[in-house]
Amino acid sequence: MTSIKLDQIDIRILDEIQREGRITKLALAERVGISPTPCWTRLRRLEKAGVITGYHARIALRLVTPITTVLMEITLGAHRQADFDRFERVIKTLPEVVACWSVGGGVDYVLKVMTRDIDAYQRLVDDLLQREIGIDRYFTYIVTKTVKDDAVLPVAELLPEQGNS
């Protein structure tokens, strides 16, 4: 994978559009301190390179309906590539699974699941177990309070020092 070199203006563009995806081209250029045409050119380059993968709205679903958020650890019974592939294929089809990470350590996957209530979550788990997709063990963690759920990535803090020039 080729690394894209970003300068401080690119980083400011990324920071701004993460915070306000619907910002106008003119306002974005003003905030990052360059004229609109070069700003637009940089934005298009970042999109074309795949650095910007989309623009999304964050929805406060709890204002519309009660929801239950669950974190789930899953360990598979077998660890061949075909076992991982089968599990991942099914997980990608489930809208209630809003995030899934393959992890190292004592478990194979960590999932973020959102359902209407605990009963709906349990029905989902029952369905997963009935599908026989290799789940050996699972652990459930009910989210009782969201302390931080920030969709804005700390771009400048994550880049190596030489990338911040």
Coordinates of C-alpha atoms in Angstrom, one line a residue:
M1 CA 0.0 0.0 0.0
T2 CA 1.4 3.4 -1.0
S3 CA 1.5 6.1 1.6
I4 CA 0.1 9.5 0.6
K5 CA 2.3 12.4 1.7
L6 CA 0.2 15.1 3.4
D7 CA 1.3 18.6 4.2
Q8 CA -0.2 20.9 6.8
I9 CA -2.8 22.3 4.4
D10 CA -4.0 18.8 3.5
I11 CA -4.2 18.0 7.2
R12 CA -6.3 21.1 7.9
I13 CA -8.6 20.2 5.0
L14 CA -9.1 16.7 6.4
D15 CA -9.8 18.2 9.9
E16 CA -12.3 20.7 8.6
I17 CA -14.3 18.3 6.4
Q18 CA -14.4 15.7 9.2
R19 CA -16.0 18.3 11.5
E20 CA -18.3 19.8 8.8
G21 CA -18.8 17.6 5.7
R22 CA -21.2 20.0 4.2
I23 CA -18.9 23.0 4.3
T24 CA -18.8 25.1 1.1
K25 CA -15.7 25.1 -1.0
L26 CA -15.3 28.8 -0.3
A27 CA -15.6 28.4 3.5
L28 CA -13.2 25.4 3.4
A29 CA -10.6 27.5 1.5
E30 CA -11.0 30.4 4.0
R31 CA -10.6 28.1 7.0
V32 CA -7.4 26.4 5.7
G33 CA -5.9 29.7 4.5
I34 CA -5.6 29.1 0.7
S35 CA -7.6 30.3 -2.3
P36 CA -10.7 28.2 -3.5
T37 CA -9.2 26.7 -6.6
P38 CA -6.1 25.2 -5.0
C39 CA -8.2 24.1 -2.1
W40 CA -10.7 22.4 -4.4
T41 CA -7.8 20.7 -6.3
R42 CA -6.3 19.4 -3.1
L43 CA -9.7 18.1 -1.9
R44 CA -10.3 16.3 -5.3
R45 CA -6.8 14.8 -5.0
L46 CA -7.5 13.5 -1.5
E47 CA -10.8 12.0 -2.7
K48 CA -9.2 10.4 -5.8
A49 CA -6.4 8.9 -3.8
G50 CA -9.0 7.3 -1.5
V51 CA -7.9 9.3 1.6
I52 CA -11.5 10.7 1.8
T53 CA -13.8 7.7 1.4
G54 CA -17.2 9.5 1.8
Y55 CA -19.3 12.1 3.5
H56 CA -21.7 11.0 6.2
A57 CA -24.3 12.4 8.6
R58 CA -24.1 11.5 12.3
I59 CA -27.5 10.6 13.5
A60 CA -28.6 11.0 17.2
L61 CA -30.8 7.8 16.9
R62 CA -31.5 7.8 20.7
L63 CA -33.6 11.0 20.1
V64 CA -35.8 9.0 17.8
T65 CA -36.0 5.6 19.5
P66 CA -34.4 3.6 22.4
I67 CA -31.4 1.5 21.3
T68 CA -29.1 -0.9 22.9
T69 CA -25.4 -0.9 22.0
V70 CA -23.5 -4.1 22.7
L71 CA -19.8 -4.9 22.3
M72 CA -19.2 -8.5 21.6
E73 CA -16.0 -10.6 21.6
I74 CA -16.1 -13.7 19.4
T75 CA -13.6 -16.6 19.3
L76 CA -13.9 -19.1 16.4
G77 CA -13.5 -22.8 17.0
A78 CA -11.1 -23.3 14.0
H79 CA -8.6 -20.9 12.6
R80 CA -8.2 -21.7 8.9
Q81 CA -8.6 -18.9 6.4
A82 CA -11.8 -20.5 5.2
D83 CA -13.2 -20.2 8.7
F84 CA -12.4 -16.5 9.0
D85 CA -13.8 -15.9 5.5
R86 CA -17.1 -17.7 6.2
F87 CA -17.6 -15.8 9.5
E88 CA -16.7 -12.4 7.9
R89 CA -19.0 -13.0 4.9
V90 CA -22.0 -13.5 7.2
I91 CA -21.1 -10.6 9.5
K92 CA -20.9 -8.2 6.6
T93 CA -24.6 -8.9 5.7
L94 CA -26.0 -8.0 9.2
P95 CA -27.1 -4.4 9.5
E96 CA -27.1 -4.6 13.3
V97 CA -23.4 -5.2 13.3
V98 CA -22.2 -1.7 12.7
A99 CA -18.5 -2.5 13.2
C100 CA -16.4 -5.6 13.3
W101 CA -12.6 -5.8 13.9
S102 CA -10.4 -8.8 13.6
V103 CA -8.1 -8.6 16.6
G104 CA -5.0 -10.2 18.0
G105 CA -4.9 -11.6 21.5
G106 CA -7.4 -13.8 23.3
V107 CA -10.3 -13.4 20.9
D108 CA -10.6 -13.3 17.2
Y109 CA -13.2 -10.5 16.6
V110 CA -14.7 -7.6 18.4
L111 CA -18.1 -6.4 17.2
K112 CA -20.2 -3.3 17.8
V113 CA -23.8 -4.3 17.6
M114 CA -26.9 -1.9 17.8
T115 CA -30.3 -3.3 18.3
R116 CA -33.7 -2.1 19.6
D117 CA -33.3 -3.9 22.9
I118 CA -31.6 -6.8 24.6
D119 CA -34.2 -9.3 23.3
A120 CA -33.4 -8.3 19.7
Y121 CA -29.7 -8.7 20.5
Q122 CA -30.3 -12.2 21.9
R123 CA -32.3 -13.1 18.7
L124 CA -29.3 -12.0 16.7
V125 CA -27.0 -14.1 18.7
D126 CA -29.3 -17.1 18.4
D127 CA -29.4 -16.6 14.7
L128 CA -25.6 -16.4 14.5
L129 CA -25.2 -19.6 16.5
Q130 CA -27.8 -21.5 14.3
R131 CA -25.9 -20.5 11.2
E132 CA -23.0 -22.5 12.3
I133 CA -20.4 -20.0 11.2
G134 CA -17.7 -21.3 13.5
I135 CA -18.4 -19.4 16.7
D136 CA -16.9 -21.2 19.7
R137 CA -17.3 -18.6 22.4
Y138 CA -18.7 -15.1 22.7
F139 CA -18.8 -12.5 25.4
T140 CA -21.3 -9.7 25.6
Y141 CA -20.7 -6.2 27.0
I142 CA -23.8 -4.0 27.2
V143 CA -22.9 -0.3 26.8
T144 CA -24.5 1.5 29.7
K145 CA -23.1 5.0 29.0
T146 CA -21.3 6.5 26.0
V147 CA -18.4 8.5 27.4
K148 CA -16.8 9.3 24.0
D149 CA -17.7 8.2 20.5
D150 CA -15.8 10.6 18.2
A151 CA -15.9 10.1 14.5
V152 CA -13.3 12.8 13.9
L153 CA -9.9 11.1 13.5
P154 CA -6.8 12.9 15.0
V155 CA -5.0 13.1 11.6
A156 CA -2.2 15.4 12.7
E157 CA -1.5 13.3 15.9
L158 CA -1.4 10.0 13.9
L159 CA 1.0 11.1 11.2
P160 CA 4.8 10.5 11.6
E161 CA 6.7 13.7 12.4
Q162 CA 8.2 13.9 8.9
G163 CA 4.6 13.8 7.4
N164 CA 3.7 17.0 9.2
S165 CA 6.1 19.2 7.3

